[in-house]
PDB file of C-alpha atoms and ligand atoms in Angstrom:
ATOM      1  CA  UNK A   1       0.036   0.192  -0.119  1.00 98.00           C
ATOM      2  CA  UNK A   2       1.282   3.271  -0.975  1.00 98.00           C
ATOM      3  CA  UNK A   3       0.246   6.226   1.668  1.00 98.00           C
ATOM      4  CA  UNK A   4       1.465  10.043   1.207  1.00 98.00           C
ATOM      5  CA  UNK A   5       1.274  12.637   3.332  1.00 98.00           C
ATOM      6  CA  UNK A   6       0.396  16.567   1.880  1.00 98.00           C
ATOM      7  CA  UNK A   7       0.023  19.784   3.378  1.00 97.00           C
ATOM      8  CA  UNK A   8       1.076  23.397   3.041  1.00 94.00           C
ATOM      9  CA  UNK A   9       4.186  24.505   4.829  1.00 91.00           C
ATOM     10  CA  UNK A  10       4.547  23.723   8.953  1.00 90.00           C
ATOM     11  CA  UNK A  11       1.455  21.776   8.572  1.00 91.00           C
ATOM     12  CA  UNK A  12       3.596  18.692  10.383  1.00 91.00           C
ATOM     13  CA  UNK A  13       3.739  16.071   8.017  1.00 92.00           C
ATOM     14  CA  UNK A  14       7.920  15.248   9.075  1.00 91.00           C
ATOM     15  CA  UNK A  15       7.575  15.149  12.534  1.00 94.00           C
ATOM     16  CA  UNK A  16       4.488  12.822  12.791  1.00 97.00           C
ATOM     17  CA  UNK A  17       5.633  10.172  10.359  1.00 97.00           C
ATOM     18  CA  UNK A  18       8.560   8.564  12.494  1.00 97.00           C
ATOM     19  CA  UNK A  19       5.797   7.675  14.901  1.00 98.00           C
ATOM     20  CA  UNK A  20       3.357   6.341  12.505  1.00 98.00           C
ATOM     21  CA  UNK A  21       6.312   3.944  11.148  1.00 98.00           C
ATOM     22  CA  UNK A  22       7.133   2.929  14.656  1.00 98.00           C
ATOM     23  CA  UNK A  23       3.265   2.159  15.404  1.00 98.00           C
ATOM     24  CA  UNK A  24       2.958   0.093  12.369  1.00 98.00           C
ATOM     25  CA  UNK A  25       6.138  -1.897  12.759  1.00 98.00           C
ATOM     26  CA  UNK A  26       4.926  -2.679  16.506  1.00 98.00           C
ATOM     27  CA  UNK A  27       1.384  -4.007  14.645  1.00 97.00           C
ATOM     28  CA  UNK A  28       3.692  -6.316  12.150  1.00 97.00           C
ATOM     29  CA  UNK A  29       3.782  -4.304   8.909  1.00 97.00           C
ATOM     30  CA  UNK A  30       6.634  -3.866   6.865  1.00 98.00           C
ATOM     31  CA  UNK A  31       6.906   0.101   6.352  1.00 98.00           C
ATOM     32  CA  UNK A  32       9.051   2.086   4.461  1.00 98.00           C
ATOM     33  CA  UNK A  33       9.017   5.640   4.908  1.00 98.00           C
ATOM     34  CA  UNK A  34      10.582   8.037   2.738  1.00 97.00           C
ATOM     35  CA  UNK A  35      10.535  11.709   1.419  1.00 96.00           C
ATOM     36  CA  UNK A  36       9.892  14.323  -1.575  1.00 98.00           C
ATOM     37  CA  UNK A  37      12.303  16.272  -2.978  1.00 97.00           C
ATOM     38  CA  UNK A  38      14.883  12.972  -1.881  1.00 97.00           C
ATOM     39  CA  UNK A  39      14.871   9.666  -0.958  1.00 96.00           C
ATOM     40  CA  UNK A  40      17.596   8.788  -3.304  1.00 98.00           C
ATOM     41  CA  UNK A  41      21.506  10.101  -4.001  1.00 98.00           C
ATOM     42  CA  UNK A  42      20.463  11.575  -6.920  1.00 98.00           C
ATOM     43  CA  UNK A  43      17.184  13.125  -5.816  1.00 98.00           C
ATOM     44  CA  UNK A  44      18.359  14.380  -2.550  1.00 97.00           C
ATOM     45  CA  UNK A  45      21.036  16.211  -4.745  1.00 98.00           C
ATOM     46  CA  UNK A  46      18.042  18.131  -6.826  1.00 98.00           C
ATOM     47  CA  UNK A  47      16.172  18.914  -3.720  1.00 97.00           C
ATOM     48  CA  UNK A  48      19.636  20.548  -2.512  1.00 96.00           C
ATOM     49  CA  UNK A  49      19.325  22.520  -5.919  1.00 97.00           C
ATOM     50  CA  UNK A  50      15.772  23.061  -5.811  1.00 97.00           C
ATOM     51  CA  UNK A  51      15.598  24.663  -2.043  1.00 95.00           C
ATOM     52  CA  UNK A  52      18.803  26.667  -1.862  1.00 95.00           C
ATOM     53  CA  UNK A  53      18.006  30.231  -1.204  1.00 92.00           C
ATOM     54  CA  UNK A  54      20.340  31.344  -3.649  1.00 95.00           C
ATOM     55  CA  UNK A  55      18.550  29.897  -6.333  1.00 96.00           C
ATOM     56  CA  UNK A  56      16.320  32.615  -6.421  1.00 95.00           C
ATOM     57  CA  UNK A  57      16.192  33.113 -10.231  1.00 96.00           C
ATOM     58  CA  UNK A  58      14.841  29.543 -10.617  1.00 97.00           C
ATOM     59  CA  UNK A  59      11.736  29.820 -13.323  1.00 98.00           C
ATOM     60  CA  UNK A  60       8.757  27.946 -12.382  1.00 98.00           C
ATOM     61  CA  UNK A  61       9.299  25.339 -15.428  1.00 98.00           C
ATOM     62  CA  UNK A  62      12.575  24.718 -14.197  1.00 98.00           C
ATOM     63  CA  UNK A  63      11.888  24.375 -10.866  1.00 98.00           C
ATOM     64  CA  UNK A  64       8.729  21.709 -12.058  1.00 98.00           C
ATOM     65  CA  UNK A  65      11.027  19.725 -14.293  1.00 98.00           C
ATOM     66  CA  UNK A  66      13.718  19.256 -11.386  1.00 98.00           C
ATOM     67  CA  UNK A  67      11.335  18.109  -8.884  1.00 98.00           C
ATOM     68  CA  UNK A  68       9.944  15.596 -11.690  1.00 98.00           C
ATOM     69  CA  UNK A  69      13.282  14.466 -12.251  1.00 98.00           C
ATOM     70  CA  UNK A  70      13.850  13.500  -8.666  1.00 98.00           C
ATOM     71  CA  UNK A  71      10.535  12.340  -8.220  1.00 98.00           C
ATOM     72  CA  UNK A  72      11.296   9.895 -11.554  1.00 98.00           C
ATOM     73  CA  UNK A  73      14.169   8.660  -9.772  1.00 98.00           C
ATOM     74  CA  UNK A  74      12.415   7.614  -6.434  1.00 98.00           C
ATOM     75  CA  UNK A  75       9.462   6.127  -7.989  1.00 98.00           C
ATOM     76  CA  UNK A  76      11.927   3.657  -9.558  1.00 98.00           C
ATOM     77  CA  UNK A  77      14.659   3.129  -7.461  1.00 98.00           C
ATOM     78  CA  UNK A  78      12.962   2.851  -3.826  1.00 98.00           C
ATOM     79  CA  UNK A  79       8.993   3.089  -4.532  1.00 98.00           C
ATOM     80  CA  UNK A  80       7.986   0.564  -7.206  1.00 98.00           C
ATOM     81  CA  UNK A  81      10.077  -2.279  -5.597  1.00 98.00           C
ATOM     82  CA  UNK A  82       8.977  -1.811  -2.067  1.00 98.00           C
ATOM     83  CA  UNK A  83       5.623  -1.862  -3.375  1.00 98.00           C
ATOM     84  CA  UNK A  84       6.520  -4.909  -5.644  1.00 98.00           C
ATOM     85  CA  UNK A  85       7.574  -6.778  -2.148  1.00 98.00           C
ATOM     86  CA  UNK A  86       4.271  -5.819  -0.441  1.00 97.00           C
ATOM     87  CA  UNK A  87       5.398  -3.064   2.213  1.00 98.00           C
ATOM     88  CA  UNK A  88       3.952  -0.259   3.224  1.00 98.00           C
ATOM     89  CA  UNK A  89       5.411   3.213   1.507  1.00 98.00           C
ATOM     90  CA  UNK A  90       4.674   5.933   3.450  1.00 98.00           C
ATOM     91  CA  UNK A  91       5.962   9.031   1.980  1.00 98.00           C
ATOM     92  CA  UNK A  92       6.598  12.551   3.086  1.00 98.00           C
ATOM     93  CA  UNK A  93       5.109  14.906  -0.152  1.00 98.00           C
ATOM     94  CA  UNK A  94       4.964  13.294  -3.643  1.00 98.00           C
ATOM     95  CA  UNK A  95       3.018  14.513  -6.693  1.00 98.00           C
ATOM     96  CA  UNK A  96       0.319  16.224  -5.445  1.00 98.00           C
ATOM     97  CA  UNK A  97       2.675  18.744  -4.193  1.00 98.00           C
ATOM     98  CA  UNK A  98       3.727  19.223  -7.701  1.00 98.00           C
ATOM     99  CA  UNK A  99      -0.173  19.550  -8.644  1.00 98.00           C
ATOM    100  CA  UNK A 100      -0.392  22.479  -5.406  1.00 98.00           C
ATOM    101  CA  UNK A 101       2.872  23.862  -5.567  1.00 98.00           C
ATOM    102  CA  UNK A 102       3.659  24.546  -9.307  1.00 98.00           C
ATOM    103  CA  UNK A 103       0.467  24.176 -10.436  1.00 98.00           C
ATOM    104  CA  UNK A 104      -1.974  25.907  -8.507  1.00 98.00           C
ATOM    105  CA  UNK A 105       0.812  27.983  -6.643  1.00 98.00           C
ATOM    106  CA  UNK A 106       2.987  29.019  -9.681  1.00 98.00           C
ATOM    107  CA  UNK A 107      -0.247  29.126 -12.011  1.00 98.00           C
ATOM    108  CA  UNK A 108       0.916  27.402 -14.558  1.00 98.00           C
ATOM    109  CA  UNK A 109      -1.156  25.113 -16.873  1.00 98.00           C
ATOM    110  CA  UNK A 110      -2.569  22.340 -14.953  1.00 98.00           C
ATOM    111  CA  UNK A 111      -3.079  19.979 -17.565  1.00 98.00           C
ATOM    112  CA  UNK A 112       0.550  20.544 -18.616  1.00 98.00           C
ATOM    113  CA  UNK A 113       1.903  19.938 -14.958  1.00 98.00           C
ATOM    114  CA  UNK A 114      -0.637  16.803 -14.911  1.00 98.00           C
ATOM    115  CA  UNK A 115       0.869  15.337 -17.876  1.00 98.00           C
ATOM    116  CA  UNK A 116       4.750  15.790 -16.638  1.00 98.00           C
ATOM    117  CA  UNK A 117       3.606  14.343 -13.251  1.00 98.00           C
ATOM    118  CA  UNK A 118       1.964  11.162 -15.101  1.00 98.00           C
ATOM    119  CA  UNK A 119       5.609  10.911 -17.052  1.00 98.00           C
ATOM    120  CA  UNK A 120       7.914  11.581 -13.930  1.00 98.00           C
ATOM    121  CA  UNK A 121       5.607   8.989 -12.039  1.00 98.00           C
ATOM    122  CA  UNK A 122       5.276   6.342 -14.535  1.00 98.00           C
ATOM    123  CA  UNK A 123       1.773   6.506 -13.759  1.00 98.00           C
ATOM    124  CA  UNK A 124       1.947   5.528  -9.887  1.00 98.00           C
ATOM    125  CA  UNK A 125      -0.568   6.791  -8.050  1.00 98.00           C
ATOM    126  CA  UNK A 126      -1.133   6.381  -4.234  1.00 98.00           C
ATOM    127  CA  UNK A 127      -3.359   4.210  -2.287  1.00 98.00           C
ATOM    128  CA  UNK A 128      -3.961   6.767   0.204  1.00 98.00           C
ATOM    129  CA  UNK A 129      -3.267  10.573   0.794  1.00 98.00           C
ATOM    130  CA  UNK A 130      -3.849  12.499   3.748  1.00 98.00           C
ATOM    131  CA  UNK A 131      -3.727  16.106   3.853  1.00 98.00           C
ATOM    132  CA  UNK A 132      -2.427  17.956   7.214  1.00 98.00           C
ATOM    133  CA  UNK A 133      -4.504  20.903   6.863  1.00 97.00           C
ATOM    134  CA  UNK A 134      -3.964  23.823   8.269  1.00 95.00           C
ATOM    135  CA  UNK A 135      -3.941  28.527   7.571  1.00 95.00           C
ATOM    136  CA  UNK A 136      -1.333  29.012   5.621  1.00 95.00           C
ATOM    137  CA  UNK A 137      -0.099  32.282   7.841  1.00 93.00           C
ATOM    138  CA  UNK A 138      -0.215  29.902  11.418  1.00 93.00           C
ATOM    139  CA  UNK A 139       2.175  27.101   9.690  1.00 92.00           C
ATOM    140  CA  UNK A 140       4.597  29.957   8.203  1.00 90.00           C
ATOM    141  CA  UNK A 141       4.717  31.014  11.510  1.00 89.00           C
ATOM    142  CA  UNK A 142       5.521  27.587  13.057  1.00 88.00           C
ATOM    143  CA  UNK A 143       7.712  27.638  10.450  1.00 84.00           C
ATOM    144  CA  UNK A 144       9.808  30.308  11.959  1.00 83.00           C
ATOM    145  CA  UNK A 145       9.147  30.022  15.188  1.00 82.00           C
ATOM    146  CA  UNK A 146      10.432  26.834  15.648  1.00 73.00           C
ATOM    147  CA  UNK A 147      14.100  27.195  13.493  1.00 64.00           C
ATOM    148  CA  UNK A 148      12.739  24.652  11.079  1.00 67.00           C
ATOM    149  CA  UNK A 149      14.336  24.404   7.671  1.00 75.00           C
ATOM    150  CA  UNK A 150      13.861  27.785   5.703  1.00 83.00           C
ATOM    151  CA  UNK A 151      13.875  26.772   2.329  1.00 88.00           C
ATOM    152  CA  UNK A 152      13.607  28.924  -0.926  1.00 90.00           C
ATOM    153  CA  UNK A 153      10.146  27.644  -1.526  1.00 91.00           C
ATOM    154  CA  UNK A 154       9.020  28.950   1.508  1.00 88.00           C
ATOM    155  CA  UNK A 155      10.063  32.104   0.810  1.00 88.00           C
ATOM    156  CA  UNK A 156       7.200  32.461  -1.941  1.00 93.00           C
ATOM    157  CA  UNK A 157       4.443  35.506  -0.933  1.00 93.00           C
ATOM    158  CA  UNK A 158       1.967  34.255   1.944  1.00 94.00           C
ATOM    159  CA  UNK A 159      -0.570  34.260  -2.040  1.00 97.00           C
ATOM    160  CA  UNK A 160       1.547  31.838  -3.369  1.00 97.00           C
ATOM    161  CA  UNK A 161       1.179  29.712  -0.354  1.00 96.00           C
ATOM    162  CA  UNK A 162      -2.396  30.616  -0.082  1.00 97.00           C
ATOM    163  CA  UNK A 163      -3.049  29.559  -3.927  1.00 98.00           C
ATOM    164  CA  UNK A 164      -1.485  25.977  -2.226  1.00 98.00           C
ATOM    165  CA  UNK A 165      -3.999  25.406  -0.332  1.00 97.00           C
ATOM    166  CA  UNK A 166      -6.530  26.190  -1.880  1.00 98.00           C
ATOM    167  CA  UNK A 167      -5.041  23.924  -4.610  1.00 98.00           C
ATOM    168  CA  UNK A 168      -4.705  21.174  -2.244  1.00 98.00           C
ATOM    169  CA  UNK A 169      -8.809  21.480  -0.838  1.00 98.00           C
ATOM    170  CA  UNK A 170      -9.803  21.682  -4.850  1.00 98.00           C
ATOM    171  CA  UNK A 171      -7.668  18.339  -5.711  1.00 98.00           C
ATOM    172  CA  UNK A 172      -9.607  17.107  -2.169  1.00 98.00           C
ATOM    173  CA  UNK A 173     -12.948  17.666  -3.697  1.00 98.00           C
ATOM    174  CA  UNK A 174     -12.129  16.461  -7.733  1.00 97.00           C
ATOM    175  CA  UNK A 175     -10.622  12.735  -6.024  1.00 96.00           C
ATOM    176  CA  UNK A 176     -12.101  12.635  -2.687  1.00 95.00           C
ATOM    177  CA  UNK A 177     -11.813   8.492  -2.595  1.00 96.00           C
ATOM    178  CA  UNK A 178      -8.427   9.174  -2.564  1.00 97.00           C
ATOM    179  CA  UNK A 179      -7.656  11.712   0.292  1.00 98.00           C
ATOM    180  CA  UNK A 180      -8.719  12.496   3.714  1.00 98.00           C
ATOM    181  CA  UNK A 181      -8.077  15.809   5.344  1.00 98.00           C
ATOM    182  CA  UNK A 182      -7.061  16.085   9.061  1.00 98.00           C
ATOM    183  CA  UNK A 183      -7.135  19.351  10.812  1.00 97.00           C
ATOM    184  CA  UNK A 184      -3.653  20.248  11.826  1.00 96.00           C
ATOM    185  CA  UNK A 185      -4.451  22.858  13.785  1.00 95.00           C
ATOM    186  CA  UNK A 186      -4.904  21.115  16.916  1.00 96.00           C
ATOM    187  CA  UNK A 187      -2.515  19.579  19.675  1.00 96.00           C
ATOM    188  CA  UNK A 188      -0.020  16.905  18.413  1.00 96.00           C
ATOM    189  CA  UNK A 189      -1.139  13.736  20.334  1.00 97.00           C
ATOM    190  CA  UNK A 190      -4.838  15.006  18.695  1.00 98.00           C
ATOM    191  CA  UNK A 191      -3.167  14.856  14.784  1.00 98.00           C
ATOM    192  CA  UNK A 192      -1.249  11.560  15.694  1.00 98.00           C
ATOM    193  CA  UNK A 193      -4.207   9.276  16.741  1.00 98.00           C
ATOM    194  CA  UNK A 194      -6.142  10.840  13.646  1.00 98.00           C
ATOM    195  CA  UNK A 195      -3.460  10.069  11.344  1.00 98.00           C
ATOM    196  CA  UNK A 196      -2.929   6.432  12.721  1.00 98.00           C
ATOM    197  CA  UNK A 197      -6.821   5.470  12.997  1.00 98.00           C
ATOM    198  CA  UNK A 198      -6.913   7.141   9.205  1.00 98.00           C
ATOM    199  CA  UNK A 199      -4.092   4.634   7.978  1.00 98.00           C
ATOM    200  CA  UNK A 200      -5.287   1.839  10.073  1.00 97.00           C
ATOM    201  CA  UNK A 201      -8.532   1.894   8.404  1.00 96.00           C
ATOM    202  CA  UNK A 202      -7.194   2.485   4.693  1.00 95.00           C
ATOM    203  CA  UNK A 203      -5.114  -0.559   5.694  1.00 94.00           C
ATOM    204  CA  UNK A 204      -8.082  -2.856   6.249  1.00 91.00           C
ATOM    205  CA  UNK A 205      -9.468  -2.168   3.712  1.00 87.00           C
ATOM    206  CA  UNK A 206      -6.894  -2.817   1.330  1.00 81.00           C
TER     207      UNK A 206
HETATM  208  P1  TMP B 301       9.322  19.837   3.002  1.00 68.07           P
HETATM  209  O1  TMP B 301      10.475  18.670   2.864  1.00 68.07           O
HETATM  210  O2  TMP B 301       9.861  21.172   4.405  1.00 68.07           O
HETATM  211  O3  TMP B 301       8.391  19.453   3.069  1.00 68.07           O
HETATM  212  O4  TMP B 301      10.183  20.874   2.109  1.00 68.07           O
HETATM  213  C1  TMP B 301       9.522  20.388   0.424  1.00 68.07           C
HETATM  214  C2  TMP B 301       9.253  21.624  -0.373  1.00 68.07           C
HETATM  215  O5  TMP B 301       9.166  21.373  -1.483  1.00 68.07           O
HETATM  216  C3  TMP B 301       8.217  22.574   0.225  1.00 68.07           C
HETATM  217  O6  TMP B 301       8.097  23.532   0.240  1.00 68.07           O
HETATM  218  C4  TMP B 301       6.672  21.774  -1.255  1.00 68.07           C
HETATM  219  C5  TMP B 301       8.215  21.696  -2.218  1.00 68.07           C
HETATM  220  N1  TMP B 301       7.560  20.911  -3.130  1.00 68.07           N
HETATM  221  C6  TMP B 301       7.301  21.110  -4.203  1.00 68.07           C
HETATM  222  O7  TMP B 301       6.785  22.318  -4.740  1.00 68.07           O
HETATM  223  N2  TMP B 301       6.760  20.490  -5.121  1.00 68.07           N
HETATM  224  C7  TMP B 301       6.960  19.203  -5.183  1.00 68.07           C
HETATM  225  O8  TMP B 301       6.406  18.388  -6.185  1.00 68.07           O
HETATM  226  C8  TMP B 301       7.392  18.657  -3.889  1.00 68.07           C
HETATM  227  C9  TMP B 301       7.758  16.943  -3.894  1.00 68.07           C
HETATM  228  C10 TMP B 301       7.402  19.795  -2.762  1.00 68.07           C
END
């Protein structure tokens, strides 16, 4: 089963994943966590280019293509082989981030972006995608206050990040059978408990 976590900046995905992995392993599942962009040596190198604050002149099309290059590598090198042997793959972001950020955020043609994403993933779609939803300004503030990694993407305008969030909510409407939305503006433990519940429900259905 392929599970992805999505959300605007500061929504807390990254802090939740290790606990979810531990929980599932205790229950006897074989779980492989990964993240995007990254998760392979090549993809991590591309991540550094994408997130380096020095690269402020990067064009949205360059950005879009680099995310797809990083993705094609992790899909082939990690995700497909793990799924093929029956493991659960949990990814901190996947192609919905491209639709949200490069599509809705940069206001590029959504059909073109979707076609690129399909090429990069070879059509591999998650079985379950969880949106940790949060007000954009609250999320960006969390990132600055907690001294989390502040990267080139965070530095885009608040309006950009608002379009990203609206994009996510639009995607949830369009493909509601794949998505579950969790309000991330609650206590960490409450979010963690909801995540566990949603994932166990997904696993028992699959
Ligand atoms: P994060 O690891 O802190 O979530 O940072 C990843 C950043 O990259 C975040 O700002 C979202 C952005 N991103 C895209 O814009 N498009 C993508 O396809 C992916 C995977 C991430």
